[in-house]
């Protein structure tokens, strides 16, 4: 008598994605993390103005703000594959052209236009990767495994972003130092062409939907304007502003000591710690809910930024960076978790792109403003901007607390 066939193994995220997915998704988001600092480095070297470089970085963020959510909406409607292939190809051309325009004799408005188009065509790999993983978890995994899997993979995605946003400026610095200020833009264009294309063609890419499928599964666009979702976008904007203001003010701090090129290395102290603590979020107990996590992690960042105001030497700066790293990674995971739970039906890529755009807009705008303050007033005044960003993140967390309310049982899996 033959034994009955064994039950098929329960599906996992990795069995659905394949192991090659994660390195492709990781490297394909590197150009995005290189753009703001790469444009700053390019324009300062080509046009000789720190202020002009900061303003062009802000134009990158402006382009992302205008077009990032539209790219996410296009992915929800037409599928990620054609959306990423088109934006990736356009972005590669724009980045290469910008490297030439900056050093040309063309008027400065052409540089601004190039920076705006670089942001407007930026492929939204990070939010689309989150959208893919969230969709796999919600559709393919057993119900009892979904909460832990969602927390774990959103933690991974946030840690991946942390690593990329730390090594993006390092890559810009290495390329600019060894080859020239044009090299980061050309390098980002090449990486986009190769890896974003590979990411677009991966089998996990969300397919397009027919008009009937969209009508049946797509929530009204008005649901994207719900207060609970908008306050989440505000929270992640504040985190982006923290990143931009912290790196810029740290660069000014190190420039005062004759070692501006070392800023990226010291920034890594916060980034590495932040990535480690972001991953650790997956192991927090469910009773420590998202509603509690947001203000607590924001307070940790705030404590680090308060300590930052007393940092007058390298050890003091490193201590404040380490404290901030404890809070910023877990807060990023928390905000993306809120975004996943609050995404209207059929608009996951749109929401994740809104969050990714908010992060980039906050980073580029804060980098521009902080750079102007550091250049025209001084480093100590520039160091206040990470503190302001932390206060905004905490205020948004308190608003979220009020909006979330006490009526439902909130878990780490469902707010």
Short mmCIF file of C-alpha atoms in Angstrom, two decimals:
data_model
loop_
_atom_site.label_atom_id
_atom_site.label_comp_id
_atom_site.label_asym_id
_atom_site.label_seq_id
_atom_site.Cartn_x
_atom_site.Cartn_y
_atom_site.Cartn_z
CA UNK A 1 0.00 0.00 0.00
CA UNK A 2 1.46 3.29 -1.05
CA UNK A 3 1.73 6.21 1.33
CA UNK A 4 -0.44 9.16 0.40
CA UNK A 5 1.33 12.05 -1.28
CA UNK A 6 2.79 14.43 1.28
CA UNK A 7 1.02 17.73 1.68
CA UNK A 8 2.64 20.48 -0.35
CA UNK A 9 4.87 22.83 1.61
CA UNK A 10 3.26 26.06 2.69
CA UNK A 11 4.29 28.95 0.42
CA UNK A 12 6.80 31.50 1.67
CA UNK A 13 7.76 34.91 0.39
CA UNK A 14 11.14 33.66 -0.81
CA UNK A 15 9.60 30.69 -2.58
CA UNK A 16 7.41 33.15 -4.48
CA UNK A 17 10.17 35.70 -5.26
CA UNK A 18 13.24 33.52 -5.70
CA UNK A 19 16.59 34.38 -4.10
CA UNK A 20 17.78 36.54 -7.02
CA UNK A 21 15.01 39.04 -6.39
CA UNK A 22 16.58 40.65 -3.32
CA UNK A 23 20.03 41.60 -4.72
CA UNK A 24 18.36 42.92 -7.90
CA UNK A 25 15.88 45.00 -5.89
CA UNK A 26 18.68 46.25 -3.62
CA UNK A 27 21.09 47.46 -6.32
CA UNK A 28 18.34 48.87 -8.54
CA UNK A 29 17.40 51.41 -5.86
CA UNK A 30 20.99 52.69 -5.49
CA UNK A 31 20.71 55.31 -8.29
CA UNK A 32 17.71 56.84 -6.50
CA UNK A 33 19.80 57.26 -3.35
CA UNK A 34 22.66 58.77 -5.37
CA UNK A 35 20.62 61.45 -7.14
CA UNK A 36 20.27 64.18 -4.51
CA UNK A 37 23.90 64.11 -3.39
CA UNK A 38 25.09 63.40 -6.94
CA UNK A 39 23.33 66.46 -8.31
CA UNK A 40 24.68 68.56 -5.43
CA UNK A 41 28.24 67.37 -6.10
CA UNK A 42 27.90 67.82 -9.87
CA UNK A 43 26.51 71.35 -9.77
CA UNK A 44 28.90 72.61 -7.10
CA UNK A 45 31.88 71.32 -9.12
CA UNK A 46 30.55 72.51 -12.48
CA UNK A 47 29.05 75.88 -11.52
CA UNK A 48 31.06 76.72 -8.39
CA UNK A 49 28.14 77.48 -6.07
CA UNK A 50 27.06 75.52 -3.00
CA UNK A 51 23.78 77.42 -2.91
CA UNK A 52 23.09 76.59 -6.57
CA UNK A 53 23.90 72.95 -5.88
CA UNK A 54 21.44 72.86 -2.99
CA UNK A 55 18.71 74.44 -5.07
CA UNK A 56 19.22 71.86 -7.81
CA UNK A 57 18.96 69.10 -5.21
CA UNK A 58 15.63 70.63 -4.21
CA UNK A 59 14.55 70.53 -7.86
CA UNK A 60 15.17 66.77 -7.87
CA UNK A 61 12.83 66.47 -4.89
CA UNK A 62 10.28 68.68 -6.60
CA UNK A 63 10.28 66.42 -9.64
CA UNK A 64 9.77 63.37 -7.42
CA UNK A 65 6.96 65.11 -5.56
CA UNK A 66 5.07 65.94 -8.75
CA UNK A 67 5.57 62.70 -10.65
CA UNK A 68 6.41 59.98 -8.10
CA UNK A 69 2.79 59.29 -7.08
CA UNK A 70 1.73 59.45 -10.74
CA UNK A 71 4.32 56.77 -11.55
CA UNK A 72 2.90 54.64 -8.72
CA UNK A 73 -0.63 55.15 -10.02
CA UNK A 74 0.52 54.15 -13.52
CA UNK A 75 2.03 50.96 -12.06
CA UNK A 76 -1.27 50.13 -10.33
CA UNK A 77 -3.17 50.68 -13.56
CA UNK A 78 -0.85 49.50 -16.34
CA UNK A 79 1.47 47.17 -14.42
CA UNK A 80 4.92 47.72 -12.98
CA UNK A 81 6.81 46.27 -15.94
CA UNK A 82 5.98 48.86 -18.65
CA UNK A 83 6.04 51.68 -16.09
CA UNK A 84 9.54 50.81 -14.88
CA UNK A 85 10.92 50.11 -18.34
CA UNK A 86 9.77 53.52 -19.63
CA UNK A 87 10.81 55.56 -16.58
CA UNK A 88 14.13 53.70 -16.30
CA UNK A 89 15.05 54.41 -19.92
CA UNK A 90 14.04 58.08 -19.64
CA UNK A 91 15.89 58.54 -16.36
CA UNK A 92 19.10 57.06 -17.77
CA UNK A 93 19.02 59.54 -20.66
CA UNK A 94 18.25 62.49 -18.37
CA UNK A 95 21.04 61.65 -15.91
CA UNK A 96 23.58 61.32 -18.70
CA UNK A 97 22.42 64.57 -20.29
CA UNK A 98 22.53 66.40 -16.94
CA UNK A 99 26.19 65.43 -16.46
CA UNK A 100 26.95 67.13 -19.79
CA UNK A 101 24.68 70.16 -19.36
CA UNK A 102 26.16 71.07 -15.97
CA UNK A 103 29.65 71.51 -17.45
CA UNK A 104 28.43 73.15 -20.66
CA UNK A 105 27.99 76.85 -21.40
CA UNK A 106 24.22 76.51 -21.40
CA UNK A 107 22.33 78.88 -19.05
CA UNK A 108 21.64 77.83 -15.50
CA UNK A 109 17.93 77.26 -16.14
CA UNK A 110 18.85 74.24 -18.26
CA UNK A 111 20.59 72.72 -15.23
CA UNK A 112 17.47 73.34 -13.14
CA UNK A 113 15.35 71.72 -15.84
CA UNK A 114 17.65 68.71 -15.99
CA UNK A 115 17.49 68.29 -12.21
CA UNK A 116 13.69 68.56 -12.25
CA UNK A 117 13.43 65.93 -15.00
CA UNK A 118 15.84 63.64 -13.14
CA UNK A 119 13.46 63.58 -10.19
CA UNK A 120 10.36 63.40 -12.36
CA UNK A 121 11.57 60.29 -14.22
CA UNK A 122 13.13 58.52 -11.22
CA UNK A 123 12.00 54.85 -11.19
CA UNK A 124 10.20 54.15 -7.93
CA UNK A 125 11.93 50.82 -7.19
CA UNK A 126 11.75 50.93 -3.40
CA UNK A 127 7.99 51.49 -3.07
CA UNK A 128 7.27 49.06 -5.90
CA UNK A 129 9.36 46.40 -4.18
CA UNK A 130 7.37 46.95 -1.00
CA UNK A 131 4.16 46.75 -3.01
CA UNK A 132 5.23 43.43 -4.54
CA UNK A 133 6.14 41.88 -1.19
CA UNK A 134 2.98 43.16 0.53
CA UNK A 135 0.86 41.73 -2.30
CA UNK A 136 2.58 38.33 -2.07
CA UNK A 137 2.12 38.23 1.70
CA UNK A 138 -1.55 39.22 1.57
CA UNK A 139 -2.47 36.92 -1.33
CA UNK A 140 -0.22 33.85 -1.06
CA UNK A 141 0.69 33.28 2.58
CA UNK A 142 -1.53 31.53 5.15
CA UNK A 143 -3.50 34.04 7.20
CA UNK A 144 -1.78 33.16 10.47
CA UNK A 145 1.67 33.86 8.98
CA UNK A 146 0.85 37.21 7.42
CA UNK A 147 1.37 39.56 10.42
CA UNK A 148 4.88 38.28 11.23
CA UNK A 149 5.86 38.10 7.55
CA UNK A 150 4.61 41.64 6.90
CA UNK A 151 6.56 43.01 9.86
CA UNK A 152 9.71 41.07 8.90
CA UNK A 153 9.80 42.03 5.24
CA UNK A 154 8.86 45.66 5.81
CA UNK A 155 11.69 45.73 8.35
CA UNK A 156 14.01 44.26 5.73
CA UNK A 157 12.90 46.83 3.14
CA UNK A 158 13.53 49.70 5.55
CA UNK A 159 16.94 48.26 6.45
CA UNK A 160 17.71 47.99 2.73
CA UNK A 161 16.76 51.64 2.26
CA UNK A 162 18.95 52.59 5.21
CA UNK A 163 21.92 50.76 3.72
CA UNK A 164 21.35 52.31 0.30
CA UNK A 165 20.89 55.83 1.67
CA UNK A 166 24.15 55.40 3.60
CA UNK A 167 26.18 53.95 0.71
CA UNK A 168 24.59 56.18 -1.95
CA UNK A 169 26.54 59.25 -0.76
CA UNK A 170 29.64 57.06 -0.29
CA UNK A 171 29.36 55.84 -3.91
CA UNK A 172 28.96 59.44 -5.10
CA UNK A 173 32.05 60.47 -3.15
CA UNK A 174 34.18 57.61 -4.48
CA UNK A 175 33.17 58.15 -8.11
CA UNK A 176 33.54 61.94 -7.92
CA UNK A 177 36.94 61.69 -6.23
CA UNK A 178 38.40 59.06 -8.55
CA UNK A 179 36.83 59.97 -11.91
CA UNK A 180 35.27 63.41 -11.65
CA UNK A 181 32.07 65.14 -10.58
CA UNK A 182 30.29 63.88 -13.72
CA UNK A 183 30.90 60.22 -12.83
CA UNK A 184 28.14 59.74 -10.19
CA UNK A 185 25.46 60.80 -12.67
CA UNK A 186 26.82 58.59 -15.45
CA UNK A 187 27.25 55.72 -13.00
CA UNK A 188 23.67 56.14 -11.79
CA UNK A 189 22.47 56.15 -15.41
CA UNK A 190 24.27 52.87 -16.15
CA UNK A 191 23.00 51.21 -12.96
CA UNK A 192 19.46 52.33 -13.78
CA UNK A 193 19.62 50.95 -17.30
CA UNK A 194 20.87 47.54 -16.14
CA UNK A 195 19.31 46.86 -12.77
CA UNK A 196 16.00 48.72 -13.04
CA UNK A 197 15.41 46.86 -16.30
CA UNK A 198 16.16 43.56 -14.53
CA UNK A 199 13.81 44.52 -11.70
CA UNK A 200 11.08 45.44 -14.19
CA UNK A 201 11.37 42.12 -16.00
CA UNK A 202 11.39 39.99 -12.84
CA UNK A 203 8.46 37.58 -12.61
CA UNK A 204 7.13 39.27 -9.44
CA UNK A 205 6.26 42.40 -11.43
CA UNK A 206 2.60 43.24 -10.92
CA UNK A 207 0.68 42.70 -14.19
CA UNK A 208 -1.64 45.25 -15.79
CA UNK A 209 -5.34 45.03 -15.05
CA UNK A 210 -8.24 45.15 -17.46
CA UNK A 211 -10.86 47.86 -17.11
CA UNK A 212 -13.23 45.32 -15.53
CA UNK A 213 -10.60 44.17 -13.01
CA UNK A 214 -9.79 47.75 -12.07
CA UNK A 215 -13.47 48.54 -11.59
CA UNK A 216 -13.85 45.51 -9.33
CA UNK A 217 -10.69 45.94 -7.26
CA UNK A 218 -9.61 49.58 -7.42
CA UNK A 219 -10.69 51.81 -4.55
CA UNK A 220 -11.70 55.41 -5.36
CA UNK A 221 -8.81 57.88 -5.58
CA UNK A 222 -10.52 59.93 -2.87
CA UNK A 223 -9.46 57.29 -0.33
CA UNK A 224 -5.86 58.40 -0.84
CA UNK A 225 -6.78 61.66 0.95
CA UNK A 226 -7.86 60.06 4.19
CA UNK A 227 -6.34 61.87 7.21
CA UNK A 228 -4.77 58.69 8.57
CA UNK A 229 -2.89 58.18 5.30
CA UNK A 230 -1.90 61.83 4.91
CA UNK A 231 -0.46 61.97 8.43
CA UNK A 232 1.63 58.90 7.56
CA UNK A 233 3.01 60.76 4.53
CA UNK A 234 3.78 63.74 6.79
CA UNK A 235 5.63 61.45 9.18
CA UNK A 236 7.81 59.99 6.45
CA UNK A 237 8.43 63.47 5.01
CA UNK A 238 9.81 64.41 8.43
CA UNK A 239 12.12 61.37 8.38
CA UNK A 240 13.36 62.40 4.92
CA UNK A 241 13.91 65.95 6.18
CA UNK A 242 15.89 64.49 9.07
CA UNK A 243 18.12 62.52 6.67
CA UNK A 244 18.75 65.54 4.43
CA UNK A 245 19.37 68.04 7.21
CA UNK A 246 21.53 65.64 9.22
CA UNK A 247 23.86 64.77 6.34
CA UNK A 248 24.15 68.40 5.23
CA UNK A 249 24.77 69.79 8.71
CA UNK A 250 27.23 66.96 9.43
CA UNK A 251 29.10 67.87 6.22
CA UNK A 252 29.29 71.48 7.41
CA UNK A 253 30.44 70.28 10.87
CA UNK A 254 33.24 68.24 9.29
CA UNK A 255 34.12 71.02 6.84
CA UNK A 256 34.77 73.31 9.81
CA UNK A 257 37.36 70.73 10.90
CA UNK A 258 38.95 70.47 7.47
CA UNK A 259 37.59 66.99 6.71
CA UNK A 260 34.32 67.43 4.82
CA UNK A 261 35.02 64.29 2.77
CA UNK A 262 34.74 62.20 5.96
CA UNK A 263 31.13 63.20 6.61
CA UNK A 264 29.77 60.13 4.81
CA UNK A 265 31.86 57.82 6.99
CA UNK A 266 30.57 59.34 10.24
CA UNK A 267 27.04 59.39 8.85
CA UNK A 268 27.42 55.64 8.45
CA UNK A 269 27.54 55.29 12.25
CA UNK A 270 23.90 56.33 12.38
CA UNK A 271 22.97 54.42 9.22
CA UNK A 272 24.43 51.08 10.27
CA UNK A 273 22.85 51.27 13.72
CA UNK A 274 19.58 52.34 12.17
CA UNK A 275 19.59 49.35 9.80
CA UNK A 276 20.27 46.93 12.66
CA UNK A 277 17.46 48.31 14.80
CA UNK A 278 15.12 48.39 11.79
CA UNK A 279 15.58 44.63 11.38
CA UNK A 280 15.08 44.13 15.12
CA UNK A 281 11.58 45.62 14.84
CA UNK A 282 10.39 42.27 13.45
CA UNK A 283 11.06 40.72 16.87
CA UNK A 284 9.11 43.25 18.93
CA UNK A 285 6.01 41.84 20.69
CA UNK A 286 2.67 42.38 18.97
CA UNK A 287 1.26 44.13 22.02
CA UNK A 288 3.80 46.93 21.43
CA UNK A 289 1.62 48.30 18.66
CA UNK A 290 2.38 50.65 15.79
CA UNK A 291 0.39 53.37 17.51
CA UNK A 292 2.81 53.30 20.47
CA UNK A 293 5.93 52.78 18.38
CA UNK A 294 5.64 55.95 16.32
CA UNK A 295 5.89 58.52 19.14
CA UNK A 296 8.41 56.45 21.11
CA UNK A 297 10.84 56.11 18.21
CA UNK A 298 10.35 59.80 17.35
CA UNK A 299 11.28 60.68 20.94
CA UNK A 300 14.51 58.68 20.57
CA UNK A 301 15.40 60.66 17.45
CA UNK A 302 14.50 63.88 19.25
CA UNK A 303 16.78 62.93 22.16
CA UNK A 304 19.65 62.41 19.73
CA UNK A 305 19.04 65.77 18.05
CA UNK A 306 18.95 67.53 21.43
CA UNK A 307 22.28 65.88 22.22
CA UNK A 308 23.49 67.05 18.81
CA UNK A 309 23.23 70.68 19.92
CA UNK A 310 25.96 70.04 22.52
CA UNK A 311 28.28 68.16 20.13
CA UNK A 312 31.42 70.28 19.82
CA UNK A 313 33.84 67.49 18.94
CA UNK A 314 33.91 64.21 17.02
CA UNK A 315 33.10 61.91 20.00
CA UNK A 316 30.09 64.05 20.89
CA UNK A 317 28.88 63.94 17.29
CA UNK A 318 29.30 60.15 17.13
CA UNK A 319 27.33 59.71 20.36
CA UNK A 320 24.41 61.79 19.09
CA UNK A 321 24.44 59.92 15.76
CA UNK A 322 24.34 56.59 17.58
CA UNK A 323 21.34 57.65 19.67
CA UNK A 324 19.47 58.90 16.60
CA UNK A 325 20.18 55.61 14.82
CA UNK A 326 18.26 53.70 17.50
CA UNK A 327 15.06 55.53 16.58
CA UNK A 328 15.14 56.41 12.90
CA UNK A 329 15.26 52.89 11.40
CA UNK A 330 12.41 51.52 13.54
CA UNK A 331 10.36 54.66 12.86
CA UNK A 332 10.77 54.14 9.12
CA UNK A 333 9.57 50.53 9.47
CA UNK A 334 6.59 51.71 11.53
CA UNK A 335 5.57 54.31 8.97
CA UNK A 336 5.77 51.90 6.05
CA UNK A 337 3.75 49.38 8.09
CA UNK A 338 1.05 51.99 8.59
CA UNK A 339 1.17 52.71 4.86
CA UNK A 340 0.72 49.01 4.03
CA UNK A 341 -2.28 48.67 6.35
CA UNK A 342 -3.87 51.91 5.17
CA UNK A 343 -3.48 51.36 1.41
CA UNK A 344 -6.86 51.45 -0.34
CA UNK A 345 -7.69 48.36 -2.38
CA UNK A 346 -5.70 48.15 -5.61
CA UNK A 347 -3.58 51.21 -4.81
CA UNK A 348 -0.68 49.66 -2.95
CA UNK A 349 1.97 50.92 -5.42
CA UNK A 350 0.45 54.39 -5.35
CA UNK A 351 0.60 54.58 -1.56
CA UNK A 352 4.11 53.16 -1.33
CA UNK A 353 5.22 55.65 -3.98
CA UNK A 354 3.61 58.48 -2.04
CA UNK A 355 5.66 57.43 0.97
CA UNK A 356 8.85 57.04 -1.07
CA UNK A 357 8.28 60.43 -2.67
CA UNK A 358 7.68 61.99 0.73
CA UNK A 359 11.02 60.62 1.91
CA UNK A 360 12.88 62.00 -1.12
CA UNK A 361 11.11 65.38 -1.03
CA UNK A 362 11.90 65.79 2.66
CA UNK A 363 15.53 64.86 2.10
CA UNK A 364 16.13 67.15 -0.87
CA UNK A 365 14.23 70.15 0.54
CA UNK A 366 15.96 69.92 3.92
CA UNK A 367 19.37 69.44 2.29
CA UNK A 368 18.84 72.61 0.25
CA UNK A 369 17.63 74.76 3.15
CA UNK A 370 20.21 73.41 5.59
CA UNK A 371 22.99 73.97 3.05
CA UNK A 372 21.98 77.60 2.57
CA UNK A 373 21.83 78.17 6.34
CA UNK A 374 25.20 76.48 6.89
CA UNK A 375 26.80 78.54 4.11
CA UNK A 376 25.33 81.92 5.01
CA UNK A 377 24.88 81.72 8.80
CA UNK A 378 26.86 78.86 10.28
CA UNK A 379 27.09 75.22 11.27
CA UNK A 380 25.51 75.58 14.71
CA UNK A 381 22.35 77.02 13.18
CA UNK A 382 22.32 74.26 10.56
CA UNK A 383 22.44 71.63 13.32
CA UNK A 384 19.05 72.86 14.51
CA UNK A 385 17.30 71.50 11.41
CA UNK A 386 17.54 67.80 12.40
CA UNK A 387 15.92 68.85 15.69
CA UNK A 388 13.09 70.59 13.84
CA UNK A 389 12.57 67.48 11.70
CA UNK A 390 12.38 65.27 14.78
CA UNK A 391 9.79 67.60 16.32
CA UNK A 392 7.65 67.33 13.17
CA UNK A 393 7.91 63.53 13.28
CA UNK A 394 6.83 63.50 16.92
CA UNK A 395 3.96 65.93 16.30
CA UNK A 396 2.73 63.77 13.40
CA UNK A 397 2.93 60.72 15.67
CA UNK A 398 0.75 62.44 18.27
CA UNK A 399 -1.77 63.42 15.58
CA UNK A 400 -1.77 59.82 14.41
CA UNK A 401 -2.39 58.72 18.00
CA UNK A 402 -5.49 60.92 18.11
CA UNK A 403 -6.71 59.79 14.68
CA UNK A 404 -6.18 56.10 15.43
CA UNK A 405 -8.31 56.25 18.57
CA UNK A 406 -8.98 53.67 21.23
CA UNK A 407 -12.04 51.95 19.82
CA UNK A 408 -10.31 49.09 18.01
CA UNK A 409 -7.75 46.59 19.21
CA UNK A 410 -4.54 47.75 17.54
CA UNK A 411 -1.82 45.21 16.95
CA UNK A 412 1.51 45.45 15.20
CA UNK A 413 -0.13 43.75 12.27
CA UNK A 414 -3.12 46.04 12.08
CA UNK A 415 -2.19 49.42 13.50
#
